[in-house]
PDB file of C-alpha atoms and ligand atoms in Angstrom:
ATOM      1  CA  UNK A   1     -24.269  -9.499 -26.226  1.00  0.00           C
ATOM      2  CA  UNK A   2     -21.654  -6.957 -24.658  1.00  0.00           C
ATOM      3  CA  UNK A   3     -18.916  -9.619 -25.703  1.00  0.00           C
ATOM      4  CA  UNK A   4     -19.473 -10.215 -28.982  1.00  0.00           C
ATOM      5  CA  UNK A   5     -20.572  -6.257 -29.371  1.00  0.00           C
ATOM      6  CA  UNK A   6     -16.869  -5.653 -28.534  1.00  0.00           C
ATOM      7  CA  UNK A   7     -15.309  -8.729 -30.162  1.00  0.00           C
ATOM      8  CA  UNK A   8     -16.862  -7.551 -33.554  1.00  0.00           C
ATOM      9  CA  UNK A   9     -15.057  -3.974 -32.683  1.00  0.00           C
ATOM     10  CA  UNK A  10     -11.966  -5.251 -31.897  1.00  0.00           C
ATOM     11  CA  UNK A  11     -11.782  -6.906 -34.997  1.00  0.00           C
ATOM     12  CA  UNK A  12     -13.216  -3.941 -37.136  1.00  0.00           C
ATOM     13  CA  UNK A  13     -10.737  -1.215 -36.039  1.00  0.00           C
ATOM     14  CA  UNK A  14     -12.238   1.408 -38.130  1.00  0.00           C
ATOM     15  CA  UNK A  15     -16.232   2.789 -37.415  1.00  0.00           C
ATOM     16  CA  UNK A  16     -17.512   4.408 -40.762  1.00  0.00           C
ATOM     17  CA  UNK A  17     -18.200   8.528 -39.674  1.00  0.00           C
ATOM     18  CA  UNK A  18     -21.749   9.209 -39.835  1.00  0.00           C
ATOM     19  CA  UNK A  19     -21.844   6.269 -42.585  1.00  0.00           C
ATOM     20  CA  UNK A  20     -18.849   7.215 -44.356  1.00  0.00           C
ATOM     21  CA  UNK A  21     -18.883  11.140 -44.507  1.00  0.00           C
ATOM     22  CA  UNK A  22     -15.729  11.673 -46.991  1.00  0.00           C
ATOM     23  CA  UNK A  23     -17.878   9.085 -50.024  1.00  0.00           C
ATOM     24  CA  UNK A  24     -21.134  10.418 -49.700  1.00  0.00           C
ATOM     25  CA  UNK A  25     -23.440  13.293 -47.277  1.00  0.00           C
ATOM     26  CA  UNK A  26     -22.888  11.833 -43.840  1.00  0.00           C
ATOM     27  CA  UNK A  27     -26.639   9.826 -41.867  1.00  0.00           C
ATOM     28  CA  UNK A  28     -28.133   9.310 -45.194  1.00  0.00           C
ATOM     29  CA  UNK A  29     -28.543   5.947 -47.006  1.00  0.00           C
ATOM     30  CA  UNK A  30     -25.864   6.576 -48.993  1.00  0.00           C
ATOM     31  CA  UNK A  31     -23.465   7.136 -46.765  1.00  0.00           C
ATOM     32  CA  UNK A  32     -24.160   3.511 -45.121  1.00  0.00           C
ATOM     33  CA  UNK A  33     -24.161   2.220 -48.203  1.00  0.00           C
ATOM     34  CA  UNK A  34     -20.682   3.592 -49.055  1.00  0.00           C
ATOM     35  CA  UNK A  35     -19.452   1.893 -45.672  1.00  0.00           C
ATOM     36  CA  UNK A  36     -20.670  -1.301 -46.605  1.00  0.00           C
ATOM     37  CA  UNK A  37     -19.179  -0.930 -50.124  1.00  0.00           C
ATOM     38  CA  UNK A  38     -15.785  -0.335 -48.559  1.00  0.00           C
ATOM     39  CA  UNK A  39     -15.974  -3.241 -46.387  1.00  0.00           C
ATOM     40  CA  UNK A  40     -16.521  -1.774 -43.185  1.00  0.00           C
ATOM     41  CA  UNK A  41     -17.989  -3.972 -40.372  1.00  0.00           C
ATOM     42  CA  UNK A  42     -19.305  -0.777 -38.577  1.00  0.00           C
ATOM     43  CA  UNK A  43     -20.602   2.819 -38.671  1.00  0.00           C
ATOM     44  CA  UNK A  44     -21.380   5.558 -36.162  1.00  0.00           C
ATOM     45  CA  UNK A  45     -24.743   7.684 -36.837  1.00  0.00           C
ATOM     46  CA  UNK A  46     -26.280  10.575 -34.741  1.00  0.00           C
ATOM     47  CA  UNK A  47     -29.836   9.544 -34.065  1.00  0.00           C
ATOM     48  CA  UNK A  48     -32.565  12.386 -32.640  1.00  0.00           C
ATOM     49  CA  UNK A  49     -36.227  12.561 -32.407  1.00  0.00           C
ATOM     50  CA  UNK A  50     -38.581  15.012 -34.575  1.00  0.00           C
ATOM     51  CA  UNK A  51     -41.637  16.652 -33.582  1.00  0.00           C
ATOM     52  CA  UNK A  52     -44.281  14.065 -34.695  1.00  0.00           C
ATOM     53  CA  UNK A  53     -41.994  10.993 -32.901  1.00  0.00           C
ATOM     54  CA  UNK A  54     -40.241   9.033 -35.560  1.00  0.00           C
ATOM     55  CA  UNK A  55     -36.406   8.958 -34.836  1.00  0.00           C
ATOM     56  CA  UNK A  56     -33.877  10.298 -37.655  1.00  0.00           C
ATOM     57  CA  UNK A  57     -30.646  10.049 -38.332  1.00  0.00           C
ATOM     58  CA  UNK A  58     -29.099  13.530 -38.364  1.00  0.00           C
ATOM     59  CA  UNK A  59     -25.733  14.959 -36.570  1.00  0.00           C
ATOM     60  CA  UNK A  60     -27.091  19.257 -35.934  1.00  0.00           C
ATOM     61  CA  UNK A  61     -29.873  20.081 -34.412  1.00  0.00           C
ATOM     62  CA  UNK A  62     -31.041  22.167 -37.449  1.00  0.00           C
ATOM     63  CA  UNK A  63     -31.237  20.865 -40.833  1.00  0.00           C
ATOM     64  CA  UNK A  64     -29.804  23.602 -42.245  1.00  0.00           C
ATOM     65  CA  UNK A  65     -26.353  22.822 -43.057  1.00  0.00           C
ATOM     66  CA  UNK A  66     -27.099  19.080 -44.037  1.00  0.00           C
ATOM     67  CA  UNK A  67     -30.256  19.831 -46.272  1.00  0.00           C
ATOM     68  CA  UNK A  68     -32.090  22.772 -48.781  1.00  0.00           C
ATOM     69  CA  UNK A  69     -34.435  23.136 -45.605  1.00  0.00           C
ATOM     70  CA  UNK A  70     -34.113  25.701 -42.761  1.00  0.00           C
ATOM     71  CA  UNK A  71     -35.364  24.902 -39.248  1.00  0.00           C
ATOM     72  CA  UNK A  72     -34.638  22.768 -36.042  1.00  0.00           C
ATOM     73  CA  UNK A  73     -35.185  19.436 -36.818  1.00  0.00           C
ATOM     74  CA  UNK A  74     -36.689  18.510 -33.181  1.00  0.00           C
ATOM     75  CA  UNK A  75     -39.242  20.963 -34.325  1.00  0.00           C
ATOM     76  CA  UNK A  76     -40.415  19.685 -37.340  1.00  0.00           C
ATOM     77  CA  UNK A  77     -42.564  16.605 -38.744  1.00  0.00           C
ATOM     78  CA  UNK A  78     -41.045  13.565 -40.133  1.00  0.00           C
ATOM     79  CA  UNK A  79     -43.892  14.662 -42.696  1.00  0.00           C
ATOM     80  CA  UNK A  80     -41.722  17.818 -43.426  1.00  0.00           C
ATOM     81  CA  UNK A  81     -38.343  16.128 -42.998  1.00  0.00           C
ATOM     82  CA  UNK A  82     -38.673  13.432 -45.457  1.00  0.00           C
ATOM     83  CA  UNK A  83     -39.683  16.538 -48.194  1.00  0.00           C
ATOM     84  CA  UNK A  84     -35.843  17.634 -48.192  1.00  0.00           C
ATOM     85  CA  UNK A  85     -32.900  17.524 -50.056  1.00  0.00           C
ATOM     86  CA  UNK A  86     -30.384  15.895 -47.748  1.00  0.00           C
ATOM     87  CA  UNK A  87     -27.717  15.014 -50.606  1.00  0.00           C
ATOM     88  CA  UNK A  88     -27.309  18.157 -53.149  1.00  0.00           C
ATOM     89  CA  UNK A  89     -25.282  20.353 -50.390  1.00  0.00           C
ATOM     90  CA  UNK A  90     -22.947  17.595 -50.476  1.00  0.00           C
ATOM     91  CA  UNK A  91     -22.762  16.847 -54.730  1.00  0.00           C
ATOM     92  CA  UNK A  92     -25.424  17.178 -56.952  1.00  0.00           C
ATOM     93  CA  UNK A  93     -24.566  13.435 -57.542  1.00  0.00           C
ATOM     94  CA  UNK A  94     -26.716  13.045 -54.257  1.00  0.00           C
ATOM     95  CA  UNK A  95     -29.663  15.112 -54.998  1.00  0.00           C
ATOM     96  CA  UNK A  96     -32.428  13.396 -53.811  1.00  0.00           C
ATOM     97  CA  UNK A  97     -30.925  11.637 -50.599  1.00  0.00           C
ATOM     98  CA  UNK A  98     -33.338  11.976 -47.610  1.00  0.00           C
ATOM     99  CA  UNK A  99     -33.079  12.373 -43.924  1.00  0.00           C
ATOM    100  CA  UNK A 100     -33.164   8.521 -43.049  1.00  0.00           C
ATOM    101  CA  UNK A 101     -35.022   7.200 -40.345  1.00  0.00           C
ATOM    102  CA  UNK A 102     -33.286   5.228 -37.571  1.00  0.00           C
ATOM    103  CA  UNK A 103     -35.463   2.073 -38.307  1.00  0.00           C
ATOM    104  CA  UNK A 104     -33.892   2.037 -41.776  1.00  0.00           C
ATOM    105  CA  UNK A 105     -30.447   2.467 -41.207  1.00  0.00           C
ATOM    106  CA  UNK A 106     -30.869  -0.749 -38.558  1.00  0.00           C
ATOM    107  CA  UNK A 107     -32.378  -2.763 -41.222  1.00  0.00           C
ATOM    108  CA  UNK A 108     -30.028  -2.194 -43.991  1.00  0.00           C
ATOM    109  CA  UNK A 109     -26.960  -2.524 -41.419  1.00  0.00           C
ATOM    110  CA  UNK A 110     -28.758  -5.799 -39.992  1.00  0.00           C
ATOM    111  CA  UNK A 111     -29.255  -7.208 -43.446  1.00  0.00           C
ATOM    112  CA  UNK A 112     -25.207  -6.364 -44.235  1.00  0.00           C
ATOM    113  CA  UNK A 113     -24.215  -7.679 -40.930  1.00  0.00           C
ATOM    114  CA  UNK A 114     -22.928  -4.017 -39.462  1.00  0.00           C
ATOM    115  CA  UNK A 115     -22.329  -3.226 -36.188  1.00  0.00           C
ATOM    116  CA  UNK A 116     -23.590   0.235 -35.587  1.00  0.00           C
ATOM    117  CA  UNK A 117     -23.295   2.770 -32.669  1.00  0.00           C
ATOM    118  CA  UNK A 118     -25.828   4.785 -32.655  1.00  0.00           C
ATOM    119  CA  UNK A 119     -24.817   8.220 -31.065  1.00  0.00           C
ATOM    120  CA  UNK A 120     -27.683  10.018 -29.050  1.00  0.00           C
ATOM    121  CA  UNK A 121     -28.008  13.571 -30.035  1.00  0.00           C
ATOM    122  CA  UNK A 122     -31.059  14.855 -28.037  1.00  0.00           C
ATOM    123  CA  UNK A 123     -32.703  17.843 -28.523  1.00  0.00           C
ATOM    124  CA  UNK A 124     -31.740  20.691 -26.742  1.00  0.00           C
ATOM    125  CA  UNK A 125     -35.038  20.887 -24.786  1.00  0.00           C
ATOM    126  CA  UNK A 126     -35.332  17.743 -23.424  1.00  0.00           C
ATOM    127  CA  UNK A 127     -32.167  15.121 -23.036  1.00  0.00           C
ATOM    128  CA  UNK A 128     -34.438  12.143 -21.816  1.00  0.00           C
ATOM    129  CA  UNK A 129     -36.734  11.686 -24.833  1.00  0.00           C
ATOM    130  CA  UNK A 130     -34.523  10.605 -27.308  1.00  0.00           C
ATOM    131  CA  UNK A 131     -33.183   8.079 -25.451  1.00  0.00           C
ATOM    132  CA  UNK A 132     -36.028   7.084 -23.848  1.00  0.00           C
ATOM    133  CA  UNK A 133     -37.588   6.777 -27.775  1.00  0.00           C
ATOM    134  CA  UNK A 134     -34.224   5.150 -28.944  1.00  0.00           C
ATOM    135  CA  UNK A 135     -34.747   2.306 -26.224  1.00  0.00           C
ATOM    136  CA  UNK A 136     -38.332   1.894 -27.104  1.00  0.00           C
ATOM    137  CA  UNK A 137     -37.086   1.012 -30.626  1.00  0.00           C
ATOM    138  CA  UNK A 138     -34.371  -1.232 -30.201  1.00  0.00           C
ATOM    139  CA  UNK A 139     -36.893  -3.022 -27.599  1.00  0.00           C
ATOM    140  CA  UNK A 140     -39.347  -3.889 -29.914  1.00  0.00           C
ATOM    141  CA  UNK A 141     -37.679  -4.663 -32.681  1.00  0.00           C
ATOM    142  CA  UNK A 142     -35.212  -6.922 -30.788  1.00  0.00           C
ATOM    143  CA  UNK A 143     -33.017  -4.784 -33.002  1.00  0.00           C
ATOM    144  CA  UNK A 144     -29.509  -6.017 -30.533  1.00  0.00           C
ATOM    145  CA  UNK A 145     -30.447  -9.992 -31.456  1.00  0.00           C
ATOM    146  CA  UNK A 146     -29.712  -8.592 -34.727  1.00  0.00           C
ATOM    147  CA  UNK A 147     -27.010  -6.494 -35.348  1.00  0.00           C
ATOM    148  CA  UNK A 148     -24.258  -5.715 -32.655  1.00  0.00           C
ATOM    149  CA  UNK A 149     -25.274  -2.076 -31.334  1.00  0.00           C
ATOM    150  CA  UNK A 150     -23.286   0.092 -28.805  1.00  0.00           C
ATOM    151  CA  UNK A 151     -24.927   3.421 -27.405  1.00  0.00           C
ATOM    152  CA  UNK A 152     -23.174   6.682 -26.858  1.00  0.00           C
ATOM    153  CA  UNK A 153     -23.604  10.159 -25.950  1.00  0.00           C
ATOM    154  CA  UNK A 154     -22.161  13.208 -25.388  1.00  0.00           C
ATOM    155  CA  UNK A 155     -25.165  13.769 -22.566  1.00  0.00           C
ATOM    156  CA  UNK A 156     -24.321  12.686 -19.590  1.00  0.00           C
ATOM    157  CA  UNK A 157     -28.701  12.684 -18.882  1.00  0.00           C
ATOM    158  CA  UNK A 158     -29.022  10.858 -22.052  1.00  0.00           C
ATOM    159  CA  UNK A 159     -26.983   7.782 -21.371  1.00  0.00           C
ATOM    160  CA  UNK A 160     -28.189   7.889 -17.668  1.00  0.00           C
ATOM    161  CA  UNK A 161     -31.674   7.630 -19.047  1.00  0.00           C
ATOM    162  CA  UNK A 162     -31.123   4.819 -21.274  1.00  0.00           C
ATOM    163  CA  UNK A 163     -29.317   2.968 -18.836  1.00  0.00           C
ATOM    164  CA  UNK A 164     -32.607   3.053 -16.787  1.00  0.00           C
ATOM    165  CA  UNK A 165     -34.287   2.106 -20.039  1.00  0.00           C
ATOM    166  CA  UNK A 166     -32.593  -1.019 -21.374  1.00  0.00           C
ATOM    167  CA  UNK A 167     -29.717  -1.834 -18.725  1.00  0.00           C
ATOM    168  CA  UNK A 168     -28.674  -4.464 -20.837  1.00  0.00           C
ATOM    169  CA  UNK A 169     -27.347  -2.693 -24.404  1.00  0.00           C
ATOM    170  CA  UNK A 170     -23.655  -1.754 -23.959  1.00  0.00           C
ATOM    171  CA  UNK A 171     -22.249   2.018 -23.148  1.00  0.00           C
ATOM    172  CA  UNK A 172     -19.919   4.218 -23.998  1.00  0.00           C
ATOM    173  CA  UNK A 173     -19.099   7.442 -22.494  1.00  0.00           C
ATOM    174  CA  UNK A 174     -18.616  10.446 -24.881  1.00  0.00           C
ATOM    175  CA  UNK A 175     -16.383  13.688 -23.645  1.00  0.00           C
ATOM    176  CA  UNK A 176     -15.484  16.387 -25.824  1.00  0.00           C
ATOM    177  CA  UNK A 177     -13.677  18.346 -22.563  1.00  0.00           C
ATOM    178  CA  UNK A 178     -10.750  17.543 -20.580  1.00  0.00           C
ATOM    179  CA  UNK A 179     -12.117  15.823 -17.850  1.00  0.00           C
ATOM    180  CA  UNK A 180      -8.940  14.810 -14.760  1.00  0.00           C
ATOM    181  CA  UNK A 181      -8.655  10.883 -15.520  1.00  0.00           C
ATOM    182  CA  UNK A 182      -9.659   9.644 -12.147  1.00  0.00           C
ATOM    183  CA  UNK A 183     -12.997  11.656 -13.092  1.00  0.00           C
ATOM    184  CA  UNK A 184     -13.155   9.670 -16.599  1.00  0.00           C
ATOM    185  CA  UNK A 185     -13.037   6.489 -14.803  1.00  0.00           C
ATOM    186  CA  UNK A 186     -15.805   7.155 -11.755  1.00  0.00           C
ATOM    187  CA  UNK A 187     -17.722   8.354 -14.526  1.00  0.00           C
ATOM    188  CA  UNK A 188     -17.299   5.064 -16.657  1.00  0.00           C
ATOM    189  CA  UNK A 189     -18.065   3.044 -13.194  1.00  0.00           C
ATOM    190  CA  UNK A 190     -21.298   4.939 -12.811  1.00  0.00           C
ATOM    191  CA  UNK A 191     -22.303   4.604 -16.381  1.00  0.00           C
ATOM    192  CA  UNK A 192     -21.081   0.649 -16.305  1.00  0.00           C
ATOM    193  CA  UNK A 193     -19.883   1.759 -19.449  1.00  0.00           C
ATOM    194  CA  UNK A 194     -17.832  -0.796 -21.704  1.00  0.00           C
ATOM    195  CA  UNK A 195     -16.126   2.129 -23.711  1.00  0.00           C
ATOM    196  CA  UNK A 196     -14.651   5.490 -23.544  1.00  0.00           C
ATOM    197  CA  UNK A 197     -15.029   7.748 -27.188  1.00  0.00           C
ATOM    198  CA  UNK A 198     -12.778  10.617 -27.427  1.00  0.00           C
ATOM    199  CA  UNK A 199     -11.680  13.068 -29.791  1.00  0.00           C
ATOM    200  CA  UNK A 200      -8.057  12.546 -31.247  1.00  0.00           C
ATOM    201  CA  UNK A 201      -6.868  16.129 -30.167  1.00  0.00           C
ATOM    202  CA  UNK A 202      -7.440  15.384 -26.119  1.00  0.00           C
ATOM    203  CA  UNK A 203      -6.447  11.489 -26.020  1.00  0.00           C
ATOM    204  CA  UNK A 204      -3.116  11.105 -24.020  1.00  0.00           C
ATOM    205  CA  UNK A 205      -1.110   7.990 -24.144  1.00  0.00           C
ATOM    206  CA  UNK A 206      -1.750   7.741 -20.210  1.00  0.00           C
ATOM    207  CA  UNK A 207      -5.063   7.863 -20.928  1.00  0.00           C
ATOM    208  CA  UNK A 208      -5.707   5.031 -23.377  1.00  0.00           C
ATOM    209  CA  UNK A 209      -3.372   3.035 -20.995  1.00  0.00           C
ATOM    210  CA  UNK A 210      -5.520   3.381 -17.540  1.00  0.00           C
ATOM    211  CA  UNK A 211      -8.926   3.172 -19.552  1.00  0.00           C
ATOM    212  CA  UNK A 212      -7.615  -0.256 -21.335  1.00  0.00           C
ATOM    213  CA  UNK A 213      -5.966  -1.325 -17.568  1.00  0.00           C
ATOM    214  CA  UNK A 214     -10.028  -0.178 -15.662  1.00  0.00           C
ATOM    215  CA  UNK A 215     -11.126  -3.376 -18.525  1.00  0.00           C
ATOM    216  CA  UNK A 216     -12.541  -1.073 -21.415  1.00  0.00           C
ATOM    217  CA  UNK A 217     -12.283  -0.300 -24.721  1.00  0.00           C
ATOM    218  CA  UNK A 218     -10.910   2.907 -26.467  1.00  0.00           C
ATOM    219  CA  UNK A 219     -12.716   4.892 -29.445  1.00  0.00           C
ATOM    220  CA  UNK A 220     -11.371   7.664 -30.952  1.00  0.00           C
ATOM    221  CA  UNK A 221     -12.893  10.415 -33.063  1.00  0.00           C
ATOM    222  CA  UNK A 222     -12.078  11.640 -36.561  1.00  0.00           C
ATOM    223  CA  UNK A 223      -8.978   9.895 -37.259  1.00  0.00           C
ATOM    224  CA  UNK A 224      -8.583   9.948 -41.356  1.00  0.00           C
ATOM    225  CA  UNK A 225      -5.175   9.942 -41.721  1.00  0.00           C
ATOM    226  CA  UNK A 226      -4.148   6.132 -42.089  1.00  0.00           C
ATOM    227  CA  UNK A 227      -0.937   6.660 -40.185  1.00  0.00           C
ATOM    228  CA  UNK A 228      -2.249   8.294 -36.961  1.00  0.00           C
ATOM    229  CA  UNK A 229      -4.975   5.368 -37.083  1.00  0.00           C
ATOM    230  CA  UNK A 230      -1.477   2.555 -36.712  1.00  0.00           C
ATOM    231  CA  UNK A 231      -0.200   5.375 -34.033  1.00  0.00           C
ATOM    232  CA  UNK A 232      -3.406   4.702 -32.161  1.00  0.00           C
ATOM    233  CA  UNK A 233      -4.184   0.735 -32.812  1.00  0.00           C
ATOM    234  CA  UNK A 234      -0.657   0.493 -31.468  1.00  0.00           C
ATOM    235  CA  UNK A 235      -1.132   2.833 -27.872  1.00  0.00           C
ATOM    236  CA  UNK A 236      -4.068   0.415 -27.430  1.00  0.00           C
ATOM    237  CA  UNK A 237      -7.144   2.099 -29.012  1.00  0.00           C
ATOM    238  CA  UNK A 238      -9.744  -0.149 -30.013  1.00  0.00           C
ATOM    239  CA  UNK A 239     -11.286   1.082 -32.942  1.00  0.00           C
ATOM    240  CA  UNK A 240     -11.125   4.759 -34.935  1.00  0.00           C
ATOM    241  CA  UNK A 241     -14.152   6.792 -35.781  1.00  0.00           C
ATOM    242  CA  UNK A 242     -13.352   7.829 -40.113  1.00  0.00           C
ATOM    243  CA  UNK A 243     -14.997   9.919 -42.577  1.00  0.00           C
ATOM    244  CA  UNK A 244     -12.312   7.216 -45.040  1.00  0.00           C
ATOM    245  CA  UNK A 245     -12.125   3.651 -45.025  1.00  0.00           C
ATOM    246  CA  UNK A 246      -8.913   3.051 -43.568  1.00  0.00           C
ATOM    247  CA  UNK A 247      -7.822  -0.220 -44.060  1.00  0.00           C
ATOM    248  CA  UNK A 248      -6.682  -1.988 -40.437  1.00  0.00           C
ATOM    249  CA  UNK A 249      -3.218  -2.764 -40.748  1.00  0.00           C
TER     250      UNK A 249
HETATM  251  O1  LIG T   1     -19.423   9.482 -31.905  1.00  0.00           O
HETATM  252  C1  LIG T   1     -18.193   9.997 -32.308  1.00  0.00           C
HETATM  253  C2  LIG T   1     -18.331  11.363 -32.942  1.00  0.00           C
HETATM  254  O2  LIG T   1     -19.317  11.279 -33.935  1.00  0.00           O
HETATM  255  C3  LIG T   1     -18.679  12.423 -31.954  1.00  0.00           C
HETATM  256  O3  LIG T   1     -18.729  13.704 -32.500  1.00  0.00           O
HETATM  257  O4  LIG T   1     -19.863  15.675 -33.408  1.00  0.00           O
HETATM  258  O5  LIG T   1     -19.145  13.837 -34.935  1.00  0.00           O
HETATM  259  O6  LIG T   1     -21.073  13.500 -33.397  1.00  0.00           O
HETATM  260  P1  LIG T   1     -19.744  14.197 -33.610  1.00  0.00           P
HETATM  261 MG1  LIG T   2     -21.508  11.455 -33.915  1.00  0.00          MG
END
């Protein structure tokens, strides 16, 4: 699965935002929708668990700037969740959109044949439980026979913990610090991770070059300017995390 999970990036070059968070409020249906419209082949989502269990798709850990609801989403019901307004903050074209839940996002993407990386964003009080819960999903759904599916996260406890969990789904390592390469790499070794994600403003040119040499894949984060995207492709990154639907060149 880890081959064709990175032959399918290779050949996508551009990973819809959060869906595609310049067409349409970012981790809700529409936003997916809008990434399939433009023809992407994949999108990135932030995925967290709520109070009563279910897993959502939602990038803070309040709902407050996404929604017309106040409150931290890892304390609240999916009961109370799925009551808000996750589409008017962004146009009131979008009133209505709701909080999706992970399971729905993996079936539309499956049925559009979408790659998707689901992002773990776990709660701040415990960094096991979402991936723990995310693992329990994809297991019994057989959700990576379906769709290609790559796991990241800015928690270094989170991705251990789903490594335990389900060795076999490919990895990629999240930074949003400078870390000293050699320390990027032992870190990638540990996490037998096939990718490194990293945001456009740290990325060096050296960088891209000893990741690509160690055998792994480059992703880099927001890139919506079409020619920084070429600048990138060209240095050897993989694929580019956009709010737009770039078009590869
Ligand atoms: O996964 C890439 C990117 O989404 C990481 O940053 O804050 O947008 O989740 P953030
Ligand atoms: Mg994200």
């Amino acid at each position: 699965m880890h081959n064709s999970t990175l032959a399918s990036l290779r050949t996508a070059r551009v990973i819809g935002h959060r869906g595609l968070a310049a067409a349409a409020p970012e981790n809700t249906m529409a936003a997916f929708v809008a990434a399939q419209q433009a023809g992407l082949r994949w999108v990135e989502l932030d995925a967290k668990l709520c109070a009563s269990g279910e897993l959502i798709v939602l990038h803070d850990n309040s709902v407050d700037r996404t929604s017309n609801g106040r409150g931290r989403a890892h304390a609240m019901s999916y009961q109370q969740l799925r009551k808000l307004d996750a589409g008017s903050w962004f146009s009131p074209r979008f009133a209505g959109e709701r909080i999706p839940l992970l399971q729905d996002v993996l079936q539309f993407c499956a049925d559009h044949g979408i790659g998707i990386n689901i992002e773990l964003k776990p709660n701040p009080v415990d960094y096991v439980a979402t991936a723990r819960a995310v693992a329990d999903l994809l297991r019994a759904g057989d959700w990576s026979a379906r769709l290609p599916l790559l796991i990241s996260s800015f928690s270094l406890q989170s991705l251990r913990a789903f490594q335990r969990y389900l060795p076999e789904l490919p990895r990629g390592l999240l930074l949003e610090r400078r870390w000293p390469l050699p320390r990027i790499l032992a870190e990638l070794d540990a996490l037998a991770a096939v990718s490194f994600h990293y945001d456009d403003s740290l990325i060096t040119p050296e960088q891209i070059a000893a990741v690509r040499a160690s055998g792994r894949d480059v992703l880099i984060w927001t890139v919506n300017d079409p020619a920084r995207a070429k600048a990138l492709w060209q240095l050897g990154v993989t694929a580019v995390f956009s709010d737009q639907p770039l078009v590869p060149a």
